[in-house]
Coordinates of C-alpha atoms and ligand atoms in Angstrom, one line a residue:
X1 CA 6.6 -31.7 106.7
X2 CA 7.6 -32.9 102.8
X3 CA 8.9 -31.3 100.2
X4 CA 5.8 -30.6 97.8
X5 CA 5.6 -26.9 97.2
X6 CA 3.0 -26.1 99.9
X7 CA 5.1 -28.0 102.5
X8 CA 8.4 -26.0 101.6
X9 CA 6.2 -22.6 101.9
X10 CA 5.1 -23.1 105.3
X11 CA 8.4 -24.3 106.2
X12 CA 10.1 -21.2 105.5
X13 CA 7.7 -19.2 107.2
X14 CA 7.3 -21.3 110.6
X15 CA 11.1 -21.4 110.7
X16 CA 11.4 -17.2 110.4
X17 CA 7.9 -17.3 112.2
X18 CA 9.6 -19.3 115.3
X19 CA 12.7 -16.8 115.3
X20 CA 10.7 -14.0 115.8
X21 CA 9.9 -12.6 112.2
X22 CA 6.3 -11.6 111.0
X23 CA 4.2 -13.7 108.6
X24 CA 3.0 -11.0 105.9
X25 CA 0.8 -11.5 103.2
X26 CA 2.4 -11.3 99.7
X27 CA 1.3 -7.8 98.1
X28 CA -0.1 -7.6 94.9
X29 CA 1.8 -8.3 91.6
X30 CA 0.9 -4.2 90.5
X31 CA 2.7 -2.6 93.0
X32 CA 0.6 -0.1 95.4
X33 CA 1.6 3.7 94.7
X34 CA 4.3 2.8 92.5
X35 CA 3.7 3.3 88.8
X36 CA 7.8 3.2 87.6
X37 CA 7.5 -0.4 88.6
X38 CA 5.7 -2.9 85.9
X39 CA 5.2 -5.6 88.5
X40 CA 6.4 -6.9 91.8
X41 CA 9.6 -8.3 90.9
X42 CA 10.7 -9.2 94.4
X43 CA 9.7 -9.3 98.1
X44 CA 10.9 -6.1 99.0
X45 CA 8.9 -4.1 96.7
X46 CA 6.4 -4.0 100.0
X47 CA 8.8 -2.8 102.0
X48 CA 10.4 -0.1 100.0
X49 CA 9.3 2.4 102.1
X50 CA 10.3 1.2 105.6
X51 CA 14.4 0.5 104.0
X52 CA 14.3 4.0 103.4
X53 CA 12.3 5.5 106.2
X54 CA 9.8 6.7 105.1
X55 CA 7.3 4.7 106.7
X56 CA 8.0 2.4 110.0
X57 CA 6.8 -0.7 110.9
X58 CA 5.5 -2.1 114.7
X59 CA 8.1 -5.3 114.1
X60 CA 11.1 -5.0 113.0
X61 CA 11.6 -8.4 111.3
X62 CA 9.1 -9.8 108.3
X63 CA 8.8 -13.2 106.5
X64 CA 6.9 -13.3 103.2
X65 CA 6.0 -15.6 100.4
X66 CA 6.0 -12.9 97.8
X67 CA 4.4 -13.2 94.3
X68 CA 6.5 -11.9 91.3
X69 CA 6.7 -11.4 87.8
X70 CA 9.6 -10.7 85.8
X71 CA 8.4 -10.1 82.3
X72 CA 8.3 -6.7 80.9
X73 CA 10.8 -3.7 82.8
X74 CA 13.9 -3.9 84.5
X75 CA 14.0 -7.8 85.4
X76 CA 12.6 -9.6 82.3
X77 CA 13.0 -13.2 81.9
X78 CA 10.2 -14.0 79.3
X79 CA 13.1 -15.4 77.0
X80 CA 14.3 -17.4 79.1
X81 CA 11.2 -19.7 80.1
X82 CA 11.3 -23.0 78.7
X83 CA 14.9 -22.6 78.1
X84 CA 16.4 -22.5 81.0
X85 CA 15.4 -24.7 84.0
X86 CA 15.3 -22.2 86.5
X87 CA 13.4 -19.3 85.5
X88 CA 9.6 -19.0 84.7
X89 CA 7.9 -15.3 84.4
X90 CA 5.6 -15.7 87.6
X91 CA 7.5 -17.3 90.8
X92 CA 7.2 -17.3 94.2
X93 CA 10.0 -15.3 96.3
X94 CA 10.0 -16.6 100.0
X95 CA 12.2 -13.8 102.0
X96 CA 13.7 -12.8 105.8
X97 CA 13.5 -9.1 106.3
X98 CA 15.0 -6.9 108.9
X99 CA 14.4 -3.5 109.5
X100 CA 17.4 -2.2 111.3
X101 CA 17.3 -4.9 113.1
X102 CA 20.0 -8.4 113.2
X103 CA 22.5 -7.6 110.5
X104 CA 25.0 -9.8 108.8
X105 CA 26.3 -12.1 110.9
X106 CA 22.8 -13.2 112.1
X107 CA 21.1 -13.5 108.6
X108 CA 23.9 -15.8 107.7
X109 CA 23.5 -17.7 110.5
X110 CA 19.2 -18.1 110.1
X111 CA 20.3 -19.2 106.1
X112 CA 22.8 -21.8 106.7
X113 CA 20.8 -22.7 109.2
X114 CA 17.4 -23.3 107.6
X115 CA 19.0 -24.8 104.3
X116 CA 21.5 -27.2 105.7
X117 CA 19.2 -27.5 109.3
X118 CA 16.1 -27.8 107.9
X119 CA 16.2 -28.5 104.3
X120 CA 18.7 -31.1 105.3
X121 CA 20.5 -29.9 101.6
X122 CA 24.2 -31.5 101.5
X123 CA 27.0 -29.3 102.7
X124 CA 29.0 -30.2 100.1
X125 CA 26.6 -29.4 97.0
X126 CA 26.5 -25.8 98.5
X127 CA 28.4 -22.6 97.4
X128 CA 28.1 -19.2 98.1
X129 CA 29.2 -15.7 96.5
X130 CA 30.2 -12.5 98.4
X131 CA 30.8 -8.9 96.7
X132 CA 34.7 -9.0 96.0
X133 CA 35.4 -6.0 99.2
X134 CA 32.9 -7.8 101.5
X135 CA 35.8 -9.6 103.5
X136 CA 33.4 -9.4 106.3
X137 CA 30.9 -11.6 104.9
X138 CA 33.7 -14.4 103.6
X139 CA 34.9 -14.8 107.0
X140 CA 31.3 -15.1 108.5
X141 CA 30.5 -18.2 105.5
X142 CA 33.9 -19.4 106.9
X143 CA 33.1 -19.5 110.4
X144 CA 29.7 -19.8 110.7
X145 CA 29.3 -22.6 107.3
X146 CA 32.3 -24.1 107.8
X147 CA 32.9 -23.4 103.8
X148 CA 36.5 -24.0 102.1
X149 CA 38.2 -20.9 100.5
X150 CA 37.2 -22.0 97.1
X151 CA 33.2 -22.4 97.8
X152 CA 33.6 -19.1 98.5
X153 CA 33.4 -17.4 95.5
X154 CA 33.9 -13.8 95.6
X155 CA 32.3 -11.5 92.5
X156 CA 33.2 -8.2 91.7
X157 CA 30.2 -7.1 89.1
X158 CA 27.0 -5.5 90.5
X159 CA 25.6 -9.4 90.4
X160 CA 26.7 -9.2 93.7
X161 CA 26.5 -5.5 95.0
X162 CA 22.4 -4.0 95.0
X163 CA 21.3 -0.5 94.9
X164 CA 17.7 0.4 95.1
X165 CA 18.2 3.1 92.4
X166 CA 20.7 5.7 91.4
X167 CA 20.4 7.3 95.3
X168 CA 18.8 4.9 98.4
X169 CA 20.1 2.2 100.3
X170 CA 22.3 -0.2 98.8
X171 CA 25.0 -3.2 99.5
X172 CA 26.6 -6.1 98.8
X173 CA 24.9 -9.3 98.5
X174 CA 25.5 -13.0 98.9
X175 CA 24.4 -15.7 97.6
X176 CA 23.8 -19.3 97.8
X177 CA 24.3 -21.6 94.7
X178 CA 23.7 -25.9 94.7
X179 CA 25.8 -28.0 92.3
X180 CA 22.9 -30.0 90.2
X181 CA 26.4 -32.2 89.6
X182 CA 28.4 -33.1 86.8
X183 CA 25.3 -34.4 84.9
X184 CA 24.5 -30.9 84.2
X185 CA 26.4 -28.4 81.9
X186 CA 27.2 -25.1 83.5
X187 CA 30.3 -24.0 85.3
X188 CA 30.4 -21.7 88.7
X189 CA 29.0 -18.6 89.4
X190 CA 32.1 -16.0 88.0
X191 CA 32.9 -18.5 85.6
X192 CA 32.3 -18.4 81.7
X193 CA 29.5 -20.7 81.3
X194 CA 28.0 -19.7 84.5
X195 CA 24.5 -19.6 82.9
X196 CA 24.3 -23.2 82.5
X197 CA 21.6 -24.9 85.0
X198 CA 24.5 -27.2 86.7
X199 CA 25.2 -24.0 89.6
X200 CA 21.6 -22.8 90.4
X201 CA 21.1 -19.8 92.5
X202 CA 18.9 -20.3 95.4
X203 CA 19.0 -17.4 97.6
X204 CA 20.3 -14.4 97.4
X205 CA 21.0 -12.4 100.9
X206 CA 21.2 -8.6 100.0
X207 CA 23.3 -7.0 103.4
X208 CA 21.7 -2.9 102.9
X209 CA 24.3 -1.6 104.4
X210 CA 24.9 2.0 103.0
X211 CA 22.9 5.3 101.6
X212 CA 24.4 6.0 98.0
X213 CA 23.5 10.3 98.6
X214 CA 23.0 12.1 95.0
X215 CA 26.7 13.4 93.8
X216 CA 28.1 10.2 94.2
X217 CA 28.9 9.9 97.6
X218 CA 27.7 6.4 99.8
X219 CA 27.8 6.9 103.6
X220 CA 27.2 3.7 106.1
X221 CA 23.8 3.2 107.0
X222 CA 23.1 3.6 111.2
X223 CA 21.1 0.8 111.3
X224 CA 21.8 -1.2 108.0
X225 CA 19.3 -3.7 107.3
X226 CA 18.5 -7.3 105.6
X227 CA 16.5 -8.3 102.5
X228 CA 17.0 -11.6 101.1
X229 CA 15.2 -13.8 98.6
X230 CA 14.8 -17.9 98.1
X231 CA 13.1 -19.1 94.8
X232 CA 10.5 -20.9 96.0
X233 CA 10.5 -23.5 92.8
X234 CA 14.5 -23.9 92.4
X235 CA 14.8 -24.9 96.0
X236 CA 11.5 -27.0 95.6
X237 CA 13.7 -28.6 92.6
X238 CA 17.0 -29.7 95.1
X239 CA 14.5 -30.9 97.3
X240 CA 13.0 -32.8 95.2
X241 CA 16.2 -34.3 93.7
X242 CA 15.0 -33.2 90.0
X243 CA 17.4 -30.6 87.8
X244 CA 14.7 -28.8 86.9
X245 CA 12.1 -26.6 88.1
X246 CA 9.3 -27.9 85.6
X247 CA 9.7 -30.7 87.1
X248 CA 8.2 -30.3 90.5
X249 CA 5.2 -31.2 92.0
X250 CA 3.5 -28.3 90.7
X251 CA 4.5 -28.2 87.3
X252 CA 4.1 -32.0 86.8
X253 CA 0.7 -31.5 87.8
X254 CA -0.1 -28.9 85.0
X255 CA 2.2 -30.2 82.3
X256 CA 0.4 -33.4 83.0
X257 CA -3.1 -31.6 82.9
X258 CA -1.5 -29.6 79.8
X259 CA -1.1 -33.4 78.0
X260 CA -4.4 -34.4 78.4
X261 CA -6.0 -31.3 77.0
X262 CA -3.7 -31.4 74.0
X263 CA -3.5 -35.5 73.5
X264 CA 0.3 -34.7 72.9
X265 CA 3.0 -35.8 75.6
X266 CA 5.7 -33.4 77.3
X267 CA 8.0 -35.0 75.3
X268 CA 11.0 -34.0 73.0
X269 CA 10.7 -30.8 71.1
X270 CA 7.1 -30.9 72.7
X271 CA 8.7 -30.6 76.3
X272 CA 9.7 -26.7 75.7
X273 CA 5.9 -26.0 74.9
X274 CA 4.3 -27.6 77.8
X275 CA 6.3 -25.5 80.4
X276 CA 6.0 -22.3 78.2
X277 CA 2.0 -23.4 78.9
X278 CA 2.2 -24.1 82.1
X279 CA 4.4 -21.1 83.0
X280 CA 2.4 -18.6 81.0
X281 CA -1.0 -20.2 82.5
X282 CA 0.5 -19.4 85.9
X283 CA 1.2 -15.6 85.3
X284 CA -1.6 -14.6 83.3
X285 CA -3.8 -15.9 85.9
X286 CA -2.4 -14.6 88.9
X287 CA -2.2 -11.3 86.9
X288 CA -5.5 -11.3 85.9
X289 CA -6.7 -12.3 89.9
X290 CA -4.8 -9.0 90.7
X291 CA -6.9 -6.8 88.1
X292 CA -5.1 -6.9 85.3
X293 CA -6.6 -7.3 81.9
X294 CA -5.2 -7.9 78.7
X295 CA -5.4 -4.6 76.8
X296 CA -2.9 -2.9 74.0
X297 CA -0.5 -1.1 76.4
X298 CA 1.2 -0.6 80.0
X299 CA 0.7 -3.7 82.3
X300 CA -2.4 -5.0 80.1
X301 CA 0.5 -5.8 77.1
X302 CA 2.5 -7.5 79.3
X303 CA -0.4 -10.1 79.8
X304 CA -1.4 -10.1 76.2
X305 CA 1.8 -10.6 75.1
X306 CA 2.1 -13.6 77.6
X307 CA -0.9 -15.2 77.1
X308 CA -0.5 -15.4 73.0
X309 CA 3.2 -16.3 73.7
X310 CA 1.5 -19.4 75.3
X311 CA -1.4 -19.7 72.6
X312 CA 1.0 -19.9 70.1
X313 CA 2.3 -23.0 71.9
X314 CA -0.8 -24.3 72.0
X315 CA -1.3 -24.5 68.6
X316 CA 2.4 -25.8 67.7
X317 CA 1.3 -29.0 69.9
X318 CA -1.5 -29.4 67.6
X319 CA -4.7 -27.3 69.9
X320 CA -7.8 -26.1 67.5
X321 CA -9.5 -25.1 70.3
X322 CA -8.9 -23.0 73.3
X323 CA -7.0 -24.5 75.8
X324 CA -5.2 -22.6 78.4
X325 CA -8.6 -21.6 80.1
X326 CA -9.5 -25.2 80.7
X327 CA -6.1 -26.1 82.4
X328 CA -7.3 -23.4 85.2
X329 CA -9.4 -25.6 87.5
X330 CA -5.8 -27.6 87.6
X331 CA -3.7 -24.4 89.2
X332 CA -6.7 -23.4 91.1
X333 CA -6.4 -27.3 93.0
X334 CA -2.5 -26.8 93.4
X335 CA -2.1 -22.8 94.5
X336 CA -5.6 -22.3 95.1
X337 CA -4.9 -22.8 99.1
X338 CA -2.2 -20.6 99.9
X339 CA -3.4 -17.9 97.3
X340 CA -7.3 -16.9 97.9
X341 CA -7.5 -14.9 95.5
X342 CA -7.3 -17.7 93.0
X343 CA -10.4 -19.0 93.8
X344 CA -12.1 -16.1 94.4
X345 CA -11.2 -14.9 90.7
X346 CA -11.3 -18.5 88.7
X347 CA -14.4 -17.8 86.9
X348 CA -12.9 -14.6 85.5
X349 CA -9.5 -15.7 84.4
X350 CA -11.0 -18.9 82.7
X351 CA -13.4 -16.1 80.9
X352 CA -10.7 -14.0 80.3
X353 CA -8.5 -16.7 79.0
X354 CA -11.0 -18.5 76.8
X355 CA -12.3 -14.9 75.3
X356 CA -8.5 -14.0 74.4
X357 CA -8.1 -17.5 73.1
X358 CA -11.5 -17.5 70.8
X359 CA -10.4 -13.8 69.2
X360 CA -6.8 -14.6 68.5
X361 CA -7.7 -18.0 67.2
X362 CA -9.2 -16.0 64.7
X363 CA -5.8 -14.3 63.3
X364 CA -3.2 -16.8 64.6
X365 CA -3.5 -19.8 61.9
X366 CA -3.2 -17.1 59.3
X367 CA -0.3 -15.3 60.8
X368 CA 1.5 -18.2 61.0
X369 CA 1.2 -19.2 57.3
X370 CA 2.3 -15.9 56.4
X371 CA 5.4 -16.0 58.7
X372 CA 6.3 -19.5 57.7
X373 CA 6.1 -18.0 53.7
X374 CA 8.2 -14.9 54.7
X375 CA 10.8 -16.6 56.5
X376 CA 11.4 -19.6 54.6
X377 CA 14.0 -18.7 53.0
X378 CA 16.0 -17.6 55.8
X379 CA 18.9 -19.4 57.7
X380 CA 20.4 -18.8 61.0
X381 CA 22.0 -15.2 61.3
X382 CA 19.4 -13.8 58.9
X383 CA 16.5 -11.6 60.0
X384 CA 13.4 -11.7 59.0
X385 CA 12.1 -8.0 57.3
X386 CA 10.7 -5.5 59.5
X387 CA 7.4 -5.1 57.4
X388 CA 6.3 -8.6 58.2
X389 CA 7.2 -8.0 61.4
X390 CA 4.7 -5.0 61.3
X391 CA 2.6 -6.9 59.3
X392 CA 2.4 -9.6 61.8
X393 CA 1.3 -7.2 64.6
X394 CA -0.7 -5.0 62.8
X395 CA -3.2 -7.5 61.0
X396 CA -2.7 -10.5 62.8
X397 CA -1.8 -9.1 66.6
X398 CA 1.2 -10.3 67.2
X399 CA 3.3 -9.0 69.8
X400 CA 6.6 -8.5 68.4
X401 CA 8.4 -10.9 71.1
X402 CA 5.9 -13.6 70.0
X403 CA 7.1 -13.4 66.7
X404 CA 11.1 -13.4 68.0
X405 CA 9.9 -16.4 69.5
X406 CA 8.7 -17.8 67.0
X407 CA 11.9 -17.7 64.8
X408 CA 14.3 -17.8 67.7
X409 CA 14.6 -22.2 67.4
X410 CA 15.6 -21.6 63.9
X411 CA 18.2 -18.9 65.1
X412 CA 16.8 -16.1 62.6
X413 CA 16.1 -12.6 64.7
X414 CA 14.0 -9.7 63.1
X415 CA 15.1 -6.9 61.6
X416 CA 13.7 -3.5 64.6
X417 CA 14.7 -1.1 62.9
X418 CA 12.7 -2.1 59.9
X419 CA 10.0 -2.9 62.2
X420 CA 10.2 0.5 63.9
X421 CA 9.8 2.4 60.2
X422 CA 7.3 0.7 59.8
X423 CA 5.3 1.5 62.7
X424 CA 6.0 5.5 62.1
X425 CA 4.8 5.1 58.6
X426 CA 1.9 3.5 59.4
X427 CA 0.9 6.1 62.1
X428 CA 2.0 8.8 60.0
X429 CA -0.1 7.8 57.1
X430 CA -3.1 8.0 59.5
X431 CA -2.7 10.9 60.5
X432 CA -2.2 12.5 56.7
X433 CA -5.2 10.7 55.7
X434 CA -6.9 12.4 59.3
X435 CA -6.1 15.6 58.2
X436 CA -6.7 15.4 54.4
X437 CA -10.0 13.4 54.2
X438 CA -12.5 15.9 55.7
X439 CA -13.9 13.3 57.5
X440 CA -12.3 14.4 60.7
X441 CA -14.7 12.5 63.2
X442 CA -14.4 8.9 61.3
X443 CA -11.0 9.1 60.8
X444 CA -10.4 9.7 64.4
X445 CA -12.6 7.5 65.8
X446 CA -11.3 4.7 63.6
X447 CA -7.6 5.4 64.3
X448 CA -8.2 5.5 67.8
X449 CA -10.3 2.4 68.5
X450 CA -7.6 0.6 66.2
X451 CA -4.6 1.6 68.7
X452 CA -7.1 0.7 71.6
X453 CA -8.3 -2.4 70.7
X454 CA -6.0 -3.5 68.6
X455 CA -5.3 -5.4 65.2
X456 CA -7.1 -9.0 66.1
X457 CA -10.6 -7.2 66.7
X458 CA -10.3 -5.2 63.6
X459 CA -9.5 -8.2 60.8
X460 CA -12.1 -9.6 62.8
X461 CA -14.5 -6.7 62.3
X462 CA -12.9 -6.5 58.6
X463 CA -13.2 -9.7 57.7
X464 CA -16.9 -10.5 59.2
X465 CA -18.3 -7.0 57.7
X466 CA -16.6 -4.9 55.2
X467 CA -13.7 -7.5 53.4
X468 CA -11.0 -5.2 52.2
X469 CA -11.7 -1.7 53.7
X470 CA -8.6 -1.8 55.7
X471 CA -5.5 -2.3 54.0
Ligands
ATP1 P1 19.2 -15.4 88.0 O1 20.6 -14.9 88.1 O2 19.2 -16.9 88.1 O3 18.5 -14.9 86.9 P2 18.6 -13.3 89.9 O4 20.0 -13.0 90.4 O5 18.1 -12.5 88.8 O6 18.5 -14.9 89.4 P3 17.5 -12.3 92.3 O7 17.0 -11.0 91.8 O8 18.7 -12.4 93.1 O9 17.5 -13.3 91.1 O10 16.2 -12.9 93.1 C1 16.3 -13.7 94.3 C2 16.0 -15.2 94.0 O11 14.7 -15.3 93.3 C3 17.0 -15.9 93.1 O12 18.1 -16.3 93.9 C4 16.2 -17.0 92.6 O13 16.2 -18.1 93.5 C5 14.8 -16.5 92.4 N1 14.5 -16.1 91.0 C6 14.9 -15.0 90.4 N2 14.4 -14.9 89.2 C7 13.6 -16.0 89.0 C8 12.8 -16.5 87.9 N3 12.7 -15.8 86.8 N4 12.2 -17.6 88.1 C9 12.3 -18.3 89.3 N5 13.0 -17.9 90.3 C10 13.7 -16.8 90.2
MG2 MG1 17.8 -12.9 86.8
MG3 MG1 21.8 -14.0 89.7
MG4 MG1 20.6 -12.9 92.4

């Protein structure tokens, strides 16, 4: 076995596989019967049910290579991608579940074992955290790892304790961090620069060990059980001996793909844009293999929002055309195997893609001149007015975090507030002109179709048809 993505996949699962866990499929990134929940976030969204009883399962142990998305809800990390070298908005989540099954001691065992047995990863690079009352899980990393006092890093915030909501099963989790080395700023986990990219959390054990009952109260659980879950990319990135997770196999071989569409090498200030392609690319198209379309609201936003977030850094390296959709065949070659549903959906996300490409084309050059006029003036601190902001959305269709985006390199921010006004005035407006016109039906219809399909079709329809009519 080698360390390429695919290989590190199946080797996860033949190890849990050969110690008597389950192979499951990964469920779908929109969770079944669960509409709190934007998308599947981690890999026991599946199992939700069976930690709290509801249903049971004919094994009591699972393995999983689970497909998540954290943009949009609880876990959002769309700000961080391209910033950070660890997170992206889709990732793969390889996990160990037991359902009242082994507890602590053995899932400590099976993780030490698999990373340091397995992976082969050096003793001394590895560091874990335990909830600051879990003395019961120190001792295990002591005597089953071997680890010193101070690799044992004990954390007293809820990083390190996990509830399933306000009532449910909860517990104290561990984690395993690798030292990237003194190459890379970034101090400890617990420490003050702990978000730098030199300590990289790999895999985080959660140990559900009591029922938090409403009122307050947490009781022990009688069978407590396991959850955990391994980034498949940042351990693909140790493994690899890169610092970076868009530097793996898999994202070389899009950012490369990414530089030959766009003539324009990952390179400098061109390096951020190539993984925001190549990370976007990835999550609108296993979104859109798993029914979701772009559209102006709910799940269909999210994707919208992610794929213009990547079309804008399209154009910033210089595209005229549209290009994610042709960097599809690319993903479908790398993922395609382990994830059927790729192939069985390219032709509609390239169709997708390219049509969401071709109508925001239209309004995107344009936006961008009027935001580069707007802000111009503006120097870090500053905000740029909430009416442009609007403006921007409105007209143009730009999601508001594209915009942020947008500014964020030059440290300006945009003013929400102003941006919220505006969006009340605007809706309040049609609805005045609704009721005063006596033209009920057109007003309606127009207002309507505007919220659904949004500002890019209209200045398209404006612009084309009736120059002027709309504001
Ligand atoms: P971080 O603190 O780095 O944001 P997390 O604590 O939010 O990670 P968990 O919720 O514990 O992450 O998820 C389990 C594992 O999934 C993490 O240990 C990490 O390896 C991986 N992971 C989490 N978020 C991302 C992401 N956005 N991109 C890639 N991998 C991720
Ligand atoms: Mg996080
Ligand atoms: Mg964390
Ligand atoms: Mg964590």
């Amino acid at each position: 076995s080698g360390s390429g993505v695919n290989e590190i996949r199946s080797t996860f699962i033949d190890y849990f596989a050969g110690h008597g866990h389950e192979p499951v499929h990964s469920s779908p990134l929109v969770p079944r019967n669960d509409p709190t929940l934007m998308f599947t976030n981690a890999g026991m969204v599946q199992f939700k049910n069976v930690f709290t009883g509801l249903e049971t399962r004919a094994t009591p142990r699972a393995v999983t290579a689970q497909k998540c998305v954290r943009a949009g809800g609880k876990h959002n990390d769309l700000d961080n991608v391209g910033y950070t070298a660890r997170h992206h908005t889709f990732f793969e989540m390889l996990g160990n579940f037991s359902f009242g099954d082994y507890f602590k001691e053995r899932a400590i065992e099976l993780a030490w074992n698999l990373v340091v047995g397995e992976f082969g990863l050096a003793r001394d690079r590895l560091l874990v955290t335990v909830y600051h009352e879990d003395e019961e899980a120190a001792s295990l990393w002591r005597r089953i790892a071997g680890l010193p006092d101070e690799r044992i890093i004990r954390i007293a915030t809820s990083d390190n304790f996990w509830a399933m909501g306000d009532t449910g099963p909860c517990g104290p989790c561990s984690e395993i961090f690798y030292d990237h080395g003194p190459e890379v700023a970034g101090g400890p986990p617990g420490s003050p620069d702990e978000d730098g990219d030199r300590f990289i959390e790999i895999w985080n054990l959660v140990f559900m060990q009591f029922e938090q009952l409403p009122g307050g109260k947490r009781v022990p659980l009688p069978r407590p059980s396991i959850d955990t879950g391994m980034g498949l990319e940042r351990v693909a990135a140790v493994l690899q001996g890169v610092h970076n997770n868009y530097d793996i196999d898999l994202f070389r071989a899009l950012i490369r793909a990414s530089e030959e569409v766009t003539g324009v090498r990952a390179e400098g200030p061109n390096t951020a844009s190539h993984r925001i392609i190549a990370d976007h690319l990835r999550a609108s198209s296993f979104l859109i293999a798993d029914g979701v379309l772009p559209s102006n609201e709910g799940r269909g936003y999210v994707l919208r929002r992610i794929m213009r977030r990547g079309m804008r850094h399209a154009r910033l390296l210089g595209a005229r055309e549209p290009l994610m959709y042709r960097l599809v065949p690319t993903l479908v070659r790398e993922m395609g195997q382990a994830y059927p549903e790729l192939v069985r959906a390219e032709a509609l996300i390239s169709e997708t893609l390219r049509l969401e490409e071709t109508r925001f084309r239209r309004t995107l050059d344009r936006g961008l001149t009027l935001l580069d006029e707007a802000s111009s003036g503006l120097t870090p601190g500053a905000s740029l007015d909430g009416e442009t902001a609007f403006r921007l959305y409105d007209t143009y269709g730009f999601p508001l975090d594209l915009t942020q985006d947008a500014l964020k390199a030059r440290g300006v921010g945009v003013d929400l507030a102003g941006f919220d006004a505006a969006m009340e005035r605007q809706r309040a407006e049609a609805r005045a002109a609704w009721s005063g016109s006596g033209e009920a039906a057109t007003e309606t219809v127009w207002f309507v179709l505007k919220e659904r399909l949004g500002a890019t079709e209209f200045l398209g329809y404006e612009t084309e048809q009736a120059e002027g009519v709309v504001s």
